[in-house]
GROMACS .gro file of C-alpha atoms in nm:
model
  416
    1MET     CA    1   9.730   1.917  14.229
    2PHE     CA    2   9.465   2.170  14.127
    3THR     CA    3   9.295   2.108  13.796
    4SER     CA    4   9.211   2.399  13.566
    5LEU     CA    5   8.845   2.354  13.660
    6THR     CA    6   8.929   2.372  14.032
    7LEU     CA    7   9.137   2.685  13.981
    8ALA     CA    8   8.857   2.848  13.786
    9ALA     CA    9   8.611   2.766  14.063
   10LEU     CA   10   8.843   2.915  14.325
   11ALA     CA   11   8.885   3.233  14.119
   12ALA     CA   12   8.509   3.264  14.093
   13THR     CA   13   8.457   3.232  14.470
   14SER     CA   14   8.762   3.416  14.602
   15SER     CA   15   8.850   3.783  14.562
   16ALA     CA   16   9.041   4.064  14.731
   17THR     CA   17   8.990   4.438  14.725
   18ARG     CA   18   9.172   4.717  14.907
   19LEU     CA   19   9.031   5.011  15.100
   20PHE     CA   20   9.223   5.326  15.193
   21VAL     CA   21   9.101   5.475  15.521
   22SER     CA   22   9.191   5.817  15.661
   23SER     CA   23   9.173   5.897  16.030
   24TYR     CA   24   9.200   6.210  16.242
   25SER     CA   25   9.482   6.027  16.419
   26GLY     CA   26   9.686   6.121  16.110
   27ASN     CA   27   9.704   5.776  15.954
   28ILE     CA   28   9.607   5.634  15.619
   29THR     CA   29   9.540   5.265  15.673
   30THR     CA   30   9.534   5.021  15.383
   31LEU     CA   31   9.283   4.744  15.450
   32ASN     CA   32   9.252   4.428  15.245
   33LEU     CA   33   8.900   4.288  15.205
   34THR     CA   34   8.900   3.922  15.105
   35HIS     CA   35   8.596   3.718  15.008
   36THR     CA   36   8.604   3.340  14.991
   37GLY     CA   37   8.274   3.158  14.957
   38ASP     CA   38   8.036   3.317  15.206
   39THR     CA   39   8.313   3.461  15.425
   40TYR     CA   40   8.457   3.813  15.422
   41ASN     CA   41   8.761   3.932  15.614
   42LEU     CA   42   8.924   4.273  15.664
   43ALA     CA   43   9.295   4.286  15.746
   44ARG     CA   44   9.544   4.568  15.780
   45LEU     CA   45   9.811   4.578  15.511
   46GLU     CA   46   9.983   4.903  15.597
   47THR     CA   47   9.965   5.221  15.805
   48ASN     CA   48  10.102   5.540  15.649
   49THR     CA   49  10.164   5.856  15.858
   50GLY     CA   50  10.244   6.088  15.566
   51CYS     CA   51   9.919   6.287  15.600
   52SER     CA   52   9.942   6.370  15.970
   53PRO     CA   53   9.845   6.515  16.208
   54ASN     CA   54   9.470   6.510  16.120
   55ALA     CA   55   9.395   6.334  15.790
   56SER     CA   56   9.042   6.440  15.690
   57TRP     CA   57   8.965   6.337  15.330
   58LEU     CA   58   9.086   6.112  15.049
   59SER     CA   59   9.043   6.157  14.673
   60ILE     CA   60   9.153   5.876  14.444
   61ASP     CA   61   9.235   5.859  14.072
   62LEU     CA   62   9.201   5.490  13.989
   63LYS     CA   63   9.325   5.522  13.631
   64LYS     CA   64   9.644   5.711  13.711
   65ARG     CA   65   9.690   5.535  14.049
   66ASN     CA   66   9.711   5.856  14.249
   67LEU     CA   67   9.580   5.928  14.600
   68PHE     CA   68   9.542   6.277  14.749
   69CYS     CA   69   9.502   6.322  15.124
   70LEU     CA   70   9.390   6.636  15.306
   71ASP     CA   71   9.519   6.713  15.654
   72GLU     CA   72   9.280   6.939  15.845
   73ASN     CA   73   9.537   7.016  16.119
   74PHE     CA   74   9.309   7.112  16.407
   75ALA     CA   75   9.585   7.307  16.581
   76GLY     CA   76   9.650   7.530  16.276
   77PRO     CA   77   9.767   7.767  16.146
   78ASN     CA   78   9.781   7.570  15.820
   79GLY     CA   79   9.657   7.248  15.670
   80SER     CA   80   9.830   7.034  15.410
   81ILE     CA   81   9.779   6.820  15.101
   82THR     CA   82   9.982   6.506  15.044
   83SER     CA   83   9.990   6.308  14.721
   84PHE     CA   84  10.081   5.942  14.685
   85LYS     CA   85  10.138   5.694  14.405
   86ILE     CA   86   9.948   5.372  14.466
   87GLY     CA   87  10.139   5.046  14.438
   88ASP     CA   88  10.009   4.771  14.213
   89ASP     CA   89   9.806   4.473  14.333
   90ASN     CA   90  10.117   4.291  14.453
   91THR     CA   91  10.242   4.566  14.684
   92THR     CA   92  10.094   4.732  14.989
   93SER     CA   93  10.286   5.058  14.977
   94LEU     CA   94  10.171   5.412  14.921
   95LYS     CA   95  10.466   5.611  14.791
   96LEU     CA   96  10.463   5.970  14.916
   97VAL     CA   97  10.519   6.210  14.627
   98GLN     CA   98  10.450   6.562  14.754
   99HIS     CA   99  10.352   6.728  15.081
  100ALA     CA  100  10.245   7.093  15.064
  101VAL     CA  101  10.123   7.345  15.322
  102VAL     CA  102   9.784   7.496  15.230
  103PRO     CA  103   9.525   7.714  15.408
  104VAL     CA  104   9.394   7.561  15.729
  105ALA     CA  105   9.111   7.306  15.758
  106PRO     CA  106   9.084   7.136  15.418
  107VAL     CA  107   8.783   6.903  15.456
  108ASN     CA  108   8.678   6.788  15.110
  109SER     CA  109   8.819   6.770  14.757
  110ALA     CA  110   8.733   6.667  14.404
  111ILE     CA  111   8.948   6.576  14.105
  112TYR     CA  112   8.829   6.702  13.767
  113THR     CA  113   8.968   6.741  13.416
  114GLY     CA  114   8.964   7.041  13.182
  115VAL     CA  115   8.884   7.020  12.813
  116ASN     CA  116   9.257   7.030  12.735
  117GLY     CA  117   9.314   6.721  12.947
  118THR     CA  118   9.469   6.903  13.239
  119GLN     CA  119   9.369   6.754  13.572
  120LEU     CA  120   9.285   6.969  13.872
  121LEU     CA  121   9.214   6.926  14.242
  122ALA     CA  122   8.964   7.159  14.407
  123VAL     CA  123   8.961   7.177  14.787
  124ALA     CA  124   8.701   7.311  15.031
  125HIS     CA  125   8.850   7.459  15.348
  126TYR     CA  126   8.610   7.468  15.643
  127THR     CA  127   8.764   7.796  15.756
  128HIS     CA  128   8.611   7.997  15.468
  129ALA     CA  129   8.825   7.921  15.162
  130LEU     CA  130   8.836   7.739  14.829
  131THR     CA  131   9.164   7.643  14.663
  132THR     CA  132   9.252   7.475  14.332
  133TYR     CA  133   9.566   7.295  14.215
  134ALA     CA  134   9.694   7.180  13.877
  135ILE     CA  135   9.789   6.810  13.885
  136ASN     CA  136  10.051   6.628  13.686
  137SER     CA  137   9.859   6.303  13.673
  138THR     CA  138  10.164   6.103  13.567
  139THR     CA  139  10.377   6.201  13.866
  140ALA     CA  140  10.102   6.298  14.117
  141THR     CA  141  10.269   6.633  14.177
  142PHE     CA  142  10.054   6.946  14.205
  143THR     CA  143  10.093   7.324  14.195
  144PRO     CA  144   9.865   7.595  14.341
  145LEU     CA  145   9.633   7.767  14.097
  146GLU     CA  146   9.375   7.976  14.285
  147THR     CA  147   9.272   8.072  14.638
  148ILE     CA  148   8.928   8.221  14.702
  149ASN     CA  149   8.839   8.345  15.051
  150TYR     CA  150   8.489   8.403  15.187
  151THR     CA  151   8.351   8.644  15.445
  152LEU     CA  152   8.008   8.683  15.606
  153SER     CA  153   7.852   9.021  15.677
  154GLN     CA  154   7.683   8.871  15.984
  155PRO     CA  155   7.653   8.530  16.153
  156GLY     CA  156   7.381   8.290  16.053
  157PRO     CA  157   7.089   8.189  16.279
  158VAL     CA  158   7.287   7.904  16.440
  159THR     CA  159   7.564   8.128  16.566
  160GLU     CA  160   7.780   7.855  16.721
  161ARG     CA  161   7.807   7.687  16.377
  162GLN     CA  162   7.750   7.982  16.142
  163SER     CA  163   7.979   8.258  16.264
  164SER     CA  164   8.173   8.238  15.937
  165ALA     CA  165   8.156   8.073  15.597
  166HIS     CA  166   8.214   7.696  15.610
  167PRO     CA  167   8.241   7.540  15.262
  168HIS     CA  168   8.206   7.167  15.322
  169GLN     CA  169   8.213   6.986  14.987
  170ILE     CA  170   8.337   7.019  14.629
  171LEU     CA  171   8.116   6.871  14.357
  172VAL     CA  172   8.144   6.885  13.978
  173ASP     CA  173   7.807   6.919  13.803
  174PRO     CA  174   7.695   6.671  13.531
  175SER     CA  175   7.799   6.907  13.250
  176SER     CA  176   8.152   6.934  13.398
  177LYS     CA  177   8.127   7.311  13.355
  178TYR     CA  178   8.065   7.408  13.716
  179LEU     CA  179   8.190   7.349  14.068
  180VAL     CA  180   7.913   7.341  14.328
  181ILE     CA  181   8.001   7.402  14.694
  182PRO     CA  182   7.754   7.373  14.986
  183ASP     CA  183   7.850   7.633  15.249
  184LEU     CA  184   7.731   7.524  15.594
  185GLY     CA  185   7.807   7.861  15.755
  186ALA     CA  186   7.656   8.086  15.489
  187ASP     CA  187   7.343   7.881  15.403
  188LEU     CA  188   7.444   7.896  15.038
  189ILE     CA  189   7.521   7.663  14.751
  190ARG     CA  190   7.811   7.842  14.584
  191VAL     CA  191   7.855   7.800  14.208
  192TYR     CA  192   8.166   7.855  13.994
  193TYR     CA  193   8.207   7.833  13.618
  194ILE     CA  194   8.525   7.653  13.504
  195ASP     CA  195   8.686   7.839  13.215
  196PRO     CA  196   8.759   7.568  12.954
  197LYS     CA  197   9.084   7.734  12.841
  198THR     CA  198   9.242   7.875  13.155
  199LEU     CA  199   9.065   7.639  13.403
  200ARG     CA  200   9.022   7.933  13.634
  201LEU     CA  201   8.699   7.981  13.824
  202SER     CA  202   8.440   8.256  13.776
  203GLU     CA  203   8.178   8.296  14.043
  204ARG     CA  204   7.814   8.269  13.944
  205SER     CA  205   7.505   8.348  14.151
  206SER     CA  206   7.482   8.136  14.465
  207ILE     CA  207   7.165   7.948  14.554
  208ALA     CA  208   7.024   8.044  14.893
  209VAL     CA  209   6.887   7.765  15.111
  210LYS     CA  210   6.674   7.783  15.426
  211ALA     CA  211   6.830   8.004  15.693
  212GLY     CA  212   6.993   7.798  15.964
  213SER     CA  213   6.980   7.472  15.768
  214GLY     CA  214   7.357   7.437  15.725
  215PRO     CA  215   7.404   7.267  15.384
  216ARG     CA  216   7.675   7.002  15.410
  217HIS     CA  217   7.691   6.760  15.114
  218GLY     CA  218   7.493   6.712  14.793
  219VAL     CA  219   7.477   6.489  14.490
  220PHE     CA  220   7.354   6.535  14.133
  221HIS     CA  221   7.124   6.287  13.961
  222LEU     CA  222   7.012   6.257  13.600
  223GLY     CA  223   6.654   6.136  13.573
  224ARG     CA  224   6.593   5.833  13.353
  225ARG     CA  225   6.471   5.866  12.996
  226ILE     CA  226   6.102   5.778  12.970
  227ALA     CA  227   5.936   5.710  12.631
  228ASN     CA  228   6.226   5.881  12.450
  229LYS     CA  229   6.187   6.187  12.672
  230LYS     CA  230   6.502   6.293  12.851
  231GLY     CA  231   6.477   6.298  13.230
  232GLY     CA  232   6.551   6.610  13.429
  233THR     CA  233   6.861   6.708  13.625
  234TYR     CA  234   6.826   6.698  14.003
  235TYR     CA  235   7.033   6.788  14.305
  236TYR     CA  236   6.981   6.626  14.644
  237LEU     CA  237   7.112   6.826  14.940
  238LEU     CA  238   7.185   6.714  15.295
  239SER     CA  239   7.158   6.996  15.548
  240GLU     CA  240   7.334   6.914  15.872
  241LEU     CA  241   7.177   7.165  16.111
  242THR     CA  242   6.814   7.084  16.027
  243SER     CA  243   6.881   6.717  15.944
  244THR     CA  244   6.697   6.743  15.613
  245LEU     CA  245   6.719   6.594  15.264
  246THR     CA  246   6.600   6.838  14.997
  247ALA     CA  247   6.542   6.771  14.627
  248TYR     CA  248   6.599   7.047  14.368
  249ASN     CA  249   6.512   7.077  14.002
  250VAL     CA  250   6.825   7.201  13.823
  251SER     CA  251   6.833   7.411  13.508
  252TYR     CA  252   7.120   7.580  13.329
  253ARG     CA  253   7.128   7.951  13.265
  254PRO     CA  254   7.222   8.054  12.908
  255ASP     CA  255   7.572   8.163  12.808
  256ASN     CA  256   7.739   7.971  13.091
  257GLY     CA  257   7.556   8.192  13.337
  258GLY     CA  258   7.531   7.936  13.614
  259LEU     CA  259   7.267   7.710  13.765
  260ALA     CA  260   6.913   7.763  13.884
  261MET     CA  261   6.778   7.532  14.154
  262THR     CA  262   6.415   7.504  14.263
  263PRO     CA  263   6.330   7.291  14.568
  264PHE     CA  264   6.035   7.055  14.526
  265GLU     CA  265   6.058   6.798  14.806
  266GLU     CA  266   6.203   6.787  15.157
  267VAL     CA  267   6.207   6.520  15.428
  268LYS     CA  268   6.407   6.440  15.738
  269ALA     CA  269   6.732   6.260  15.663
  270TYR     CA  270   6.622   5.970  15.885
  271GLY     CA  271   6.295   5.921  15.697
  272ASP     CA  272   5.982   5.826  15.892
  273ALA     CA  273   6.161   5.746  16.218
  274ALA     CA  274   6.065   5.972  16.509
  275GLY     CA  275   6.142   6.016  16.877
  276PRO     CA  276   6.378   6.202  17.111
  277LEU     CA  277   6.681   6.068  16.925
  278THR     CA  278   6.601   6.269  16.615
  279SER     CA  279   6.680   6.605  16.776
  280GLY     CA  280   7.052   6.534  16.775
  281ASN     CA  281   7.072   6.371  16.433
  282ALA     CA  282   7.344   6.506  16.204
  283PRO     CA  283   7.349   6.369  15.847
  284SER     CA  284   7.691   6.346  15.691
  285GLU     CA  285   7.722   6.176  15.350
  286ILE     CA  286   7.495   6.113  15.050
  287ILE     CA  287   7.522   5.888  14.742
  288VAL     CA  288   7.286   5.798  14.456
  289LYS     CA  289   7.309   5.445  14.314
  290GLY     CA  290   7.093   5.257  14.063
  291ILE     CA  291   6.856   4.977  14.160
  292LYS     CA  292   6.611   4.767  13.962
  293GLY     CA  293   6.325   4.991  13.850
  294GLY     CA  294   6.489   5.320  13.949
  295ASP     CA  295   6.760   5.465  14.168
  296GLN     CA  296   6.834   5.502  14.536
  297ILE     CA  297   6.953   5.783  14.763
  298ILE     CA  298   7.164   5.659  15.054
  299VAL     CA  299   7.234   5.884  15.353
  300SER     CA  300   7.446   5.835  15.666
  301ASN     CA  301   7.313   5.974  15.995
  302ARG     CA  302   7.529   6.051  16.300
  303ASN     CA  303   7.462   6.118  16.666
  304ALA     CA  304   7.120   5.948  16.678
  305THR     CA  305   7.141   5.587  16.790
  306PHE     CA  306   6.830   5.444  16.627
  307PHE     CA  307   6.970   5.094  16.684
  308PRO     CA  308   7.058   5.060  17.055
  309ALA     CA  309   7.168   4.696  17.034
  310ILE     CA  310   7.332   4.529  16.732
  311ARG     CA  311   7.569   4.234  16.705
  312ASN     CA  312   7.917   4.296  16.842
  313PRO     CA  313   8.178   4.283  16.564
  314ASP     CA  314   8.399   4.076  16.795
  315PRO     CA  315   8.274   3.716  16.757
  316LYS     CA  316   8.408   3.638  17.106
  317ASN     CA  317   8.211   3.923  17.265
  318HIS     CA  318   7.836   3.872  17.291
  319THR     CA  319   7.770   4.216  17.439
  320GLN     CA  320   7.561   4.410  17.190
  321ILE     CA  321   7.666   4.760  17.082
  322PRO     CA  322   7.474   5.077  16.981
  323SER     CA  323   7.461   5.197  16.621
  324ASP     CA  324   7.368   5.507  16.425
  325SER     CA  325   7.191   5.465  16.092
  326ILE     CA  326   7.202   5.452  15.715
  327ALA     CA  327   6.880   5.573  15.547
  328SER     CA  328   6.760   5.470  15.201
  329PHE     CA  329   6.518   5.657  14.975
  330ASN     CA  330   6.398   5.516  14.643
  331ILE     CA  331   6.369   5.724  14.325
  332PRO     CA  332   6.121   5.575  14.074
  333ALA     CA  333   6.218   5.549  13.707
  334ASN     CA  334   5.981   5.826  13.602
  335GLY     CA  335   6.248   6.085  13.523
  336GLN     CA  336   6.097   6.331  13.771
  337GLY     CA  337   6.343   6.301  14.062
  338ASN     CA  338   6.087   6.244  14.338
  339PHE     CA  339   6.167   5.993  14.611
  340THR     CA  340   6.015   5.797  14.901
  341PHE     CA  341   6.167   5.675  15.225
  342LYS     CA  342   6.242   5.302  15.214
  343ARG     CA  343   6.429   5.190  15.526
  344LEU     CA  344   6.675   5.258  15.807
  345SER     CA  345   6.969   5.020  15.844
  346PRO     CA  346   7.235   4.995  16.116
  347ALA     CA  347   7.560   5.175  16.037
  348GLY     CA  348   7.766   4.925  16.238
  349GLY     CA  349   7.860   5.165  16.518
  350LEU     CA  350   7.873   5.530  16.611
  351TYR     CA  351   7.910   5.846  16.405
  352PRO     CA  352   7.928   5.726  16.042
  353ARG     CA  353   8.108   6.029  15.906
  354HIS     CA  354   8.162   5.874  15.566
  355PHE     CA  355   8.063   5.571  15.362
  356SER     CA  356   8.135   5.446  15.013
  357LEU     CA  357   7.993   5.185  14.775
  358ASN     CA  358   8.211   4.965  14.562
  359ARG     CA  359   8.164   4.997  14.186
  360ARG     CA  360   7.940   4.694  14.164
  361GLY     CA  361   7.720   4.841  14.436
  362ASP     CA  362   7.694   4.518  14.634
  363LEU     CA  363   7.915   4.631  14.923
  364VAL     CA  364   7.896   4.937  15.150
  365ALA     CA  365   8.201   5.038  15.356
  366VAL     CA  366   8.114   5.266  15.649
  367GLY     CA  367   8.369   5.482  15.833
  368LEU     CA  368   8.261   5.506  16.198
  369GLN     CA  369   8.438   5.805  16.350
  370ASN     CA  370   8.352   5.755  16.718
  371SER     CA  371   8.385   5.376  16.704
  372GLY     CA  372   8.725   5.388  16.533
  373ARG     CA  373   8.601   5.119  16.298
  374VAL     CA  374   8.528   5.036  15.936
  375ALA     CA  375   8.226   4.810  15.884
  376VAL     CA  376   8.143   4.648  15.550
  377PHE     CA  377   7.786   4.548  15.466
  378GLU     CA  378   7.640   4.353  15.176
  379ARG     CA  379   7.386   4.541  14.963
  380CYS     CA  380   7.135   4.390  14.720
  381VAL     CA  381   7.196   4.552  14.381
  382GLU     CA  382   6.834   4.496  14.274
  383THR     CA  383   6.647   4.631  14.579
  384GLY     CA  384   6.918   4.838  14.747
  385ALA     CA  385   6.857   4.662  15.080
  386ILE     CA  386   7.160   4.680  15.312
  387GLY     CA  387   7.229   4.388  15.546
  388GLU     CA  388   7.151   4.417  15.917
  389ASP     CA  389   7.490   4.277  16.020
  390ALA     CA  390   7.832   4.373  15.891
  391VAL     CA  391   8.007   4.098  15.697
  392ALA     CA  392   8.350   4.235  15.793
  393ASP     CA  393   8.487   4.485  16.047
  394PHE     CA  394   8.820   4.636  16.141
  395GLU     CA  395   8.872   4.829  16.464
  396GLY     CA  396   9.146   5.040  16.622
  397LEU     CA  397   9.168   5.295  16.340
  398GLY     CA  398   9.121   5.612  16.544
  399GLN     CA  399   8.855   5.863  16.441
  400VAL     CA  400   8.781   5.752  16.085
  401SER     CA  401   8.723   6.051  15.856
  402SER     CA  402   8.693   5.904  15.503
  403LEU     CA  403   8.753   5.594  15.295
  404VAL     CA  404   8.786   5.500  14.928
  405TRP     CA  405   8.783   5.170  14.739
  406ASP     CA  406   9.085   5.071  14.530
  407GLU     CA  407   8.932   4.880  14.240
  408LYS     CA  408   9.036   4.799  13.886
  409VAL     CA  409   8.885   5.049  13.642
  410ARG     CA  410   8.862   4.783  13.372
  411ASP     CA  411   8.603   4.588  13.573
  412LYS     CA  412   8.257   4.616  13.420
  413PHE     CA  413   7.941   4.527  13.607
  414PRO     CA  414   7.577   4.499  13.506
  415GLY     CA  415   7.400   4.808  13.635
  416TYR     CA  416   7.048   4.933  13.681
   0.00000   0.00000   0.00000
């Protein structure tokens, strides 16, 4: 029989967390990550086909237990959005609530809330459109609100990738007043003001970036307070076509007039690494997370195999495999937003299209599109160092496109 002390010890050393993984095969796979002692394990709980044929992005509402999946539908002429209710910890099921046809090629979305409490979903469509939807957060149903289409007067410098507008991400700014949308085809950061009463969008002046750079994804960061002086607001942008990471000072125009961004630092997304591999590098995702003594920018890099031979995830197979990279840049706690390259780490395989940190920040889950795998790495919360070897892997997922952690919102962790 277990004593209360034994049970407490087991609870302290054993845990389980779920991951939802989308794939261009059309599936949403629920993976269960267990941790007992020093051992991690990833196992499939469920495969859901409700977001087929080409599931491209997941947005999760942990509080309301809702999951929204975008289907890019490569064959066209339309894409789709599917909403699900998430089962509790004792069930594995995603209950399909609503499936709706939307403009083709939805690739990224964000959930945000108006001042009246109404929840919305904004969606970037790679084929030159932005759409918004009002969400009933209790039922996970949604209704169309706005559709905004884009045109280009002429192609960009990289004609094979910039023949039309290609909005690639939806991001809410720190004030929650604006949507910010990097447009890979137009070389613009598009900005929209969210009307607090109607929740409709009003376009503000776009920010032009370097011609031919192809802005893909960005992230905001609030500089730390130093000696009672408030830190600045910064925006870090990944540009896919030039493989660059650019830092911007952000200021707010008066009377809800939009954002101003001034670039002040730019480096390659793979840091100090150099060689013939760098010419094909294509950065994909970016996150900022706190570390001891500052913060850290984490970037995934595709199509440049900086690590030609890493441990095979199959313990029975000793043949090493190639891996793309995860780059880390440290931001000092000076409130000024500057950063320095820290390290390159293996991504666990090929083409890390997406990655996500758990809330504690001690685990990184990487979605490897061309390997059809999810790899989970430990991360030191103090230094930000990511382990060389994955602590858990799961293969056979098809072309992984995105993943999200399913964690309890009541959990509180010490942060930096």
